[in-house]
């Protein structure tokens, strides 16, 4: 059922929305009652909420102000990055950032932790956020934040997205170290590590495939469609069937796991008799775009 849902754009949008709700529930139910801080832009929003509460007495009980601050900080980021990341991805980012901010602000935060053991709460919260965010990214969507800035600077000045995110999170936890108790910083770090581990496991676009296509169609239509619709490069050479001695085209491309079904639809739509081989888990070093979105 999940695979069939993921084959349609409407199904992917629905799955992404479910992922957003899972993320927000994990943050509000498991981590916020312990006064822990997530990584990324939401972590900065939570720190801002706590500072305004503790030092300036600004406290609203009906909503979690972290969700409101998260959206406010995202507005200039989205305006800055909208052009460089594409219209479709930008629109989905606006929609799911709005949903994430609303659900984080409105899902009730328990007065006391739902589980007495802090480490258990940390792990449960990390599972929710890692799984939820993985679903969102796999569906070609985003909830904004530090990753958007990372992608923007990667395109503008070549700074790797992961390096930018690491620096941003280091700065966040340094601030937490000076503002709050050390145990809070330690549990927040454990939370971040578990979240990132689960996110990498869930995010199908991080799984690389090498695809070979064997076809008798030699007019160039298949490779043209693949390059046009996926943005991936294609290597082509001429082969010969050992049994028939007939010439055929051999096409090779590298994609992420999420793009496999699109490649199959393109190929089978042109040549129903084409032979396709997909090899998972290949190591790629070179001009290979790590995509966050998929249309």
Short mmCIF file of N, CA and C in Angstrom, two decimals, residues 102-168:
data_model
loop_
_atom_site.label_atom_id
_atom_site.label_comp_id
_atom_site.label_asym_id
_atom_site.label_seq_id
_atom_site.Cartn_x
_atom_site.Cartn_y
_atom_site.Cartn_z
N UNK A 102 2.51 25.15 12.26
CA UNK A 102 1.19 25.08 12.89
C UNK A 102 1.06 23.88 13.82
N UNK A 103 1.48 22.71 13.35
CA UNK A 103 1.34 21.53 14.19
C UNK A 103 2.26 21.59 15.41
N UNK A 104 3.46 22.16 15.25
CA UNK A 104 4.36 22.29 16.39
C UNK A 104 3.80 23.29 17.40
N UNK A 105 3.13 24.32 16.91
CA UNK A 105 2.56 25.32 17.81
C UNK A 105 1.30 24.81 18.51
N UNK A 106 0.53 23.94 17.84
CA UNK A 106 -0.80 23.59 18.35
C UNK A 106 -0.88 22.23 19.04
N UNK A 107 0.00 21.29 18.73
CA UNK A 107 -0.04 20.00 19.43
C UNK A 107 0.30 20.23 20.90
N UNK A 108 -0.57 19.81 21.81
CA UNK A 108 -0.35 20.09 23.24
C UNK A 108 0.95 19.49 23.77
N UNK A 109 1.63 20.26 24.60
CA UNK A 109 2.85 19.79 25.26
C UNK A 109 2.49 19.30 26.66
N UNK A 110 2.75 18.04 26.99
CA UNK A 110 2.42 17.54 28.34
C UNK A 110 3.13 18.35 29.43
N UNK A 111 2.43 18.52 30.55
CA UNK A 111 3.02 19.28 31.66
C UNK A 111 4.23 18.57 32.25
N UNK A 112 4.19 17.24 32.21
CA UNK A 112 5.31 16.44 32.70
C UNK A 112 5.68 15.43 31.61
N UNK A 113 6.92 14.95 31.59
CA UNK A 113 7.31 13.96 30.58
C UNK A 113 6.42 12.73 30.61
N UNK A 114 6.09 12.21 29.43
CA UNK A 114 5.21 11.04 29.36
C UNK A 114 5.93 9.77 29.81
N UNK A 115 7.26 9.80 29.80
CA UNK A 115 8.07 8.67 30.27
C UNK A 115 9.06 9.22 31.29
N UNK A 116 9.21 8.52 32.40
CA UNK A 116 10.06 9.02 33.48
C UNK A 116 11.54 9.06 33.09
N UNK A 117 11.98 8.11 32.28
CA UNK A 117 13.39 8.03 31.92
C UNK A 117 13.72 9.02 30.80
N UNK A 118 14.60 10.01 31.02
CA UNK A 118 14.92 11.01 29.99
C UNK A 118 15.50 10.40 28.73
N UNK A 119 16.37 9.39 28.88
CA UNK A 119 17.00 8.79 27.70
C UNK A 119 15.96 8.12 26.81
N UNK A 120 14.95 7.48 27.42
CA UNK A 120 13.87 6.87 26.64
C UNK A 120 13.11 7.93 25.85
N UNK A 121 12.82 9.05 26.50
CA UNK A 121 12.14 10.15 25.82
C UNK A 121 12.96 10.66 24.65
N UNK A 122 14.27 10.78 24.87
CA UNK A 122 15.16 11.24 23.81
C UNK A 122 15.10 10.31 22.60
N UNK A 123 15.17 9.00 22.86
CA UNK A 123 15.17 8.03 21.76
C UNK A 123 13.83 8.02 21.04
N UNK A 124 12.73 8.07 21.78
CA UNK A 124 11.41 8.09 21.17
C UNK A 124 11.21 9.35 20.33
N UNK A 125 11.65 10.49 20.86
CA UNK A 125 11.55 11.73 20.09
C UNK A 125 12.39 11.67 18.83
N UNK A 126 13.60 11.12 18.94
CA UNK A 126 14.48 11.00 17.77
C UNK A 126 13.88 10.09 16.71
N UNK A 127 13.24 9.00 17.15
CA UNK A 127 12.59 8.09 16.19
C UNK A 127 11.49 8.82 15.42
N UNK A 128 10.66 9.57 16.14
CA UNK A 128 9.56 10.30 15.48
C UNK A 128 10.09 11.32 14.48
N UNK A 129 11.07 12.11 14.89
CA UNK A 129 11.58 13.16 14.02
C UNK A 129 12.37 12.57 12.85
N UNK A 130 13.19 11.55 13.13
CA UNK A 130 13.97 10.94 12.05
C UNK A 130 13.09 10.28 11.01
N UNK A 131 12.09 9.52 11.46
CA UNK A 131 11.16 8.86 10.53
C UNK A 131 10.32 9.89 9.79
N UNK A 132 9.78 10.87 10.53
CA UNK A 132 8.92 11.88 9.90
C UNK A 132 9.67 12.71 8.88
N UNK A 133 10.85 13.19 9.24
CA UNK A 133 11.63 14.00 8.31
C UNK A 133 12.09 13.18 7.11
N UNK A 134 12.40 11.91 7.34
CA UNK A 134 12.77 11.03 6.24
C UNK A 134 11.64 10.86 5.23
N UNK A 135 10.40 10.75 5.72
CA UNK A 135 9.25 10.66 4.83
C UNK A 135 9.07 11.94 4.03
N UNK A 136 9.23 13.07 4.70
CA UNK A 136 9.07 14.36 4.03
C UNK A 136 10.08 14.51 2.89
N UNK A 137 11.35 14.23 3.17
CA UNK A 137 12.39 14.38 2.16
C UNK A 137 12.25 13.36 1.03
N UNK A 138 11.88 12.13 1.38
CA UNK A 138 11.70 11.09 0.36
C UNK A 138 10.59 11.47 -0.61
N UNK A 139 9.59 12.19 -0.12
CA UNK A 139 8.47 12.62 -0.97
C UNK A 139 8.81 13.88 -1.76
N UNK A 140 10.05 14.35 -1.69
CA UNK A 140 10.46 15.51 -2.46
C UNK A 140 9.99 16.82 -1.87
N UNK A 141 9.79 16.86 -0.54
CA UNK A 141 9.32 18.06 0.13
C UNK A 141 10.33 18.48 1.20
N UNK A 142 10.06 19.60 1.85
CA UNK A 142 10.96 20.10 2.88
C UNK A 142 10.17 20.96 3.85
N UNK A 143 10.63 21.02 5.09
CA UNK A 143 10.02 21.91 6.08
C UNK A 143 10.93 23.11 6.33
N UNK A 144 11.79 23.42 5.37
CA UNK A 144 12.63 24.61 5.47
C UNK A 144 13.77 24.43 6.45
N UNK A 145 14.22 25.55 7.01
CA UNK A 145 15.25 25.51 8.03
C UNK A 145 16.67 25.60 7.49
N UNK A 146 17.60 25.05 8.28
CA UNK A 146 19.02 25.13 7.97
C UNK A 146 19.36 24.47 6.63
N UNK A 147 18.66 23.38 6.28
CA UNK A 147 18.96 22.69 5.03
C UNK A 147 18.75 23.59 3.82
N UNK A 148 17.75 24.46 3.89
CA UNK A 148 17.50 25.38 2.78
C UNK A 148 18.67 26.32 2.59
N UNK A 149 19.18 26.86 3.68
CA UNK A 149 20.35 27.73 3.58
C UNK A 149 21.57 26.95 3.09
N UNK A 150 21.70 25.71 3.58
CA UNK A 150 22.82 24.89 3.15
C UNK A 150 22.81 24.64 1.66
N UNK A 151 21.63 24.33 1.10
CA UNK A 151 21.51 24.12 -0.34
C UNK A 151 21.81 25.40 -1.11
N UNK A 152 21.36 26.52 -0.57
CA UNK A 152 21.58 27.81 -1.24
C UNK A 152 23.07 28.13 -1.32
N UNK A 153 23.78 28.00 -0.19
CA UNK A 153 25.21 28.32 -0.18
C UNK A 153 26.03 27.28 -0.95
N UNK A 154 25.51 26.05 -1.00
CA UNK A 154 26.21 25.03 -1.80
C UNK A 154 26.21 25.42 -3.28
N UNK A 155 25.09 25.99 -3.74
CA UNK A 155 25.00 26.40 -5.14
C UNK A 155 25.77 27.70 -5.39
N UNK A 156 25.78 28.60 -4.40
CA UNK A 156 26.38 29.90 -4.61
C UNK A 156 27.89 29.89 -4.44
N UNK A 157 28.39 29.25 -3.37
CA UNK A 157 29.82 29.33 -3.08
C UNK A 157 30.48 27.96 -2.92
N UNK A 158 29.69 26.88 -3.10
CA UNK A 158 30.27 25.54 -3.09
C UNK A 158 30.46 24.93 -1.72
N UNK A 159 29.89 25.52 -0.67
CA UNK A 159 30.01 24.94 0.67
C UNK A 159 29.12 23.71 0.77
N UNK A 160 29.67 22.54 1.14
CA UNK A 160 28.84 21.34 1.25
C UNK A 160 27.70 21.53 2.25
N UNK A 161 26.53 20.97 1.92
CA UNK A 161 25.36 21.13 2.78
C UNK A 161 25.62 20.58 4.18
N UNK A 162 26.25 19.39 4.25
CA UNK A 162 26.52 18.78 5.55
C UNK A 162 27.46 19.61 6.41
N UNK A 163 28.47 20.21 5.78
CA UNK A 163 29.41 21.06 6.53
C UNK A 163 28.71 22.28 7.09
N UNK A 164 27.87 22.91 6.28
CA UNK A 164 27.13 24.09 6.75
C UNK A 164 26.22 23.72 7.92
N UNK A 165 25.50 22.58 7.79
CA UNK A 165 24.62 22.15 8.86
C UNK A 165 25.37 21.83 10.14
N UNK A 166 26.55 21.23 10.01
CA UNK A 166 27.36 20.91 11.18
C UNK A 166 27.79 22.17 11.92
N UNK A 167 28.25 23.17 11.18
CA UNK A 167 28.66 24.43 11.80
C UNK A 167 27.48 25.10 12.51
N UNK A 168 26.31 25.07 11.87
CA UNK A 168 25.13 25.70 12.46
C UNK A 168 24.73 25.00 13.76
#
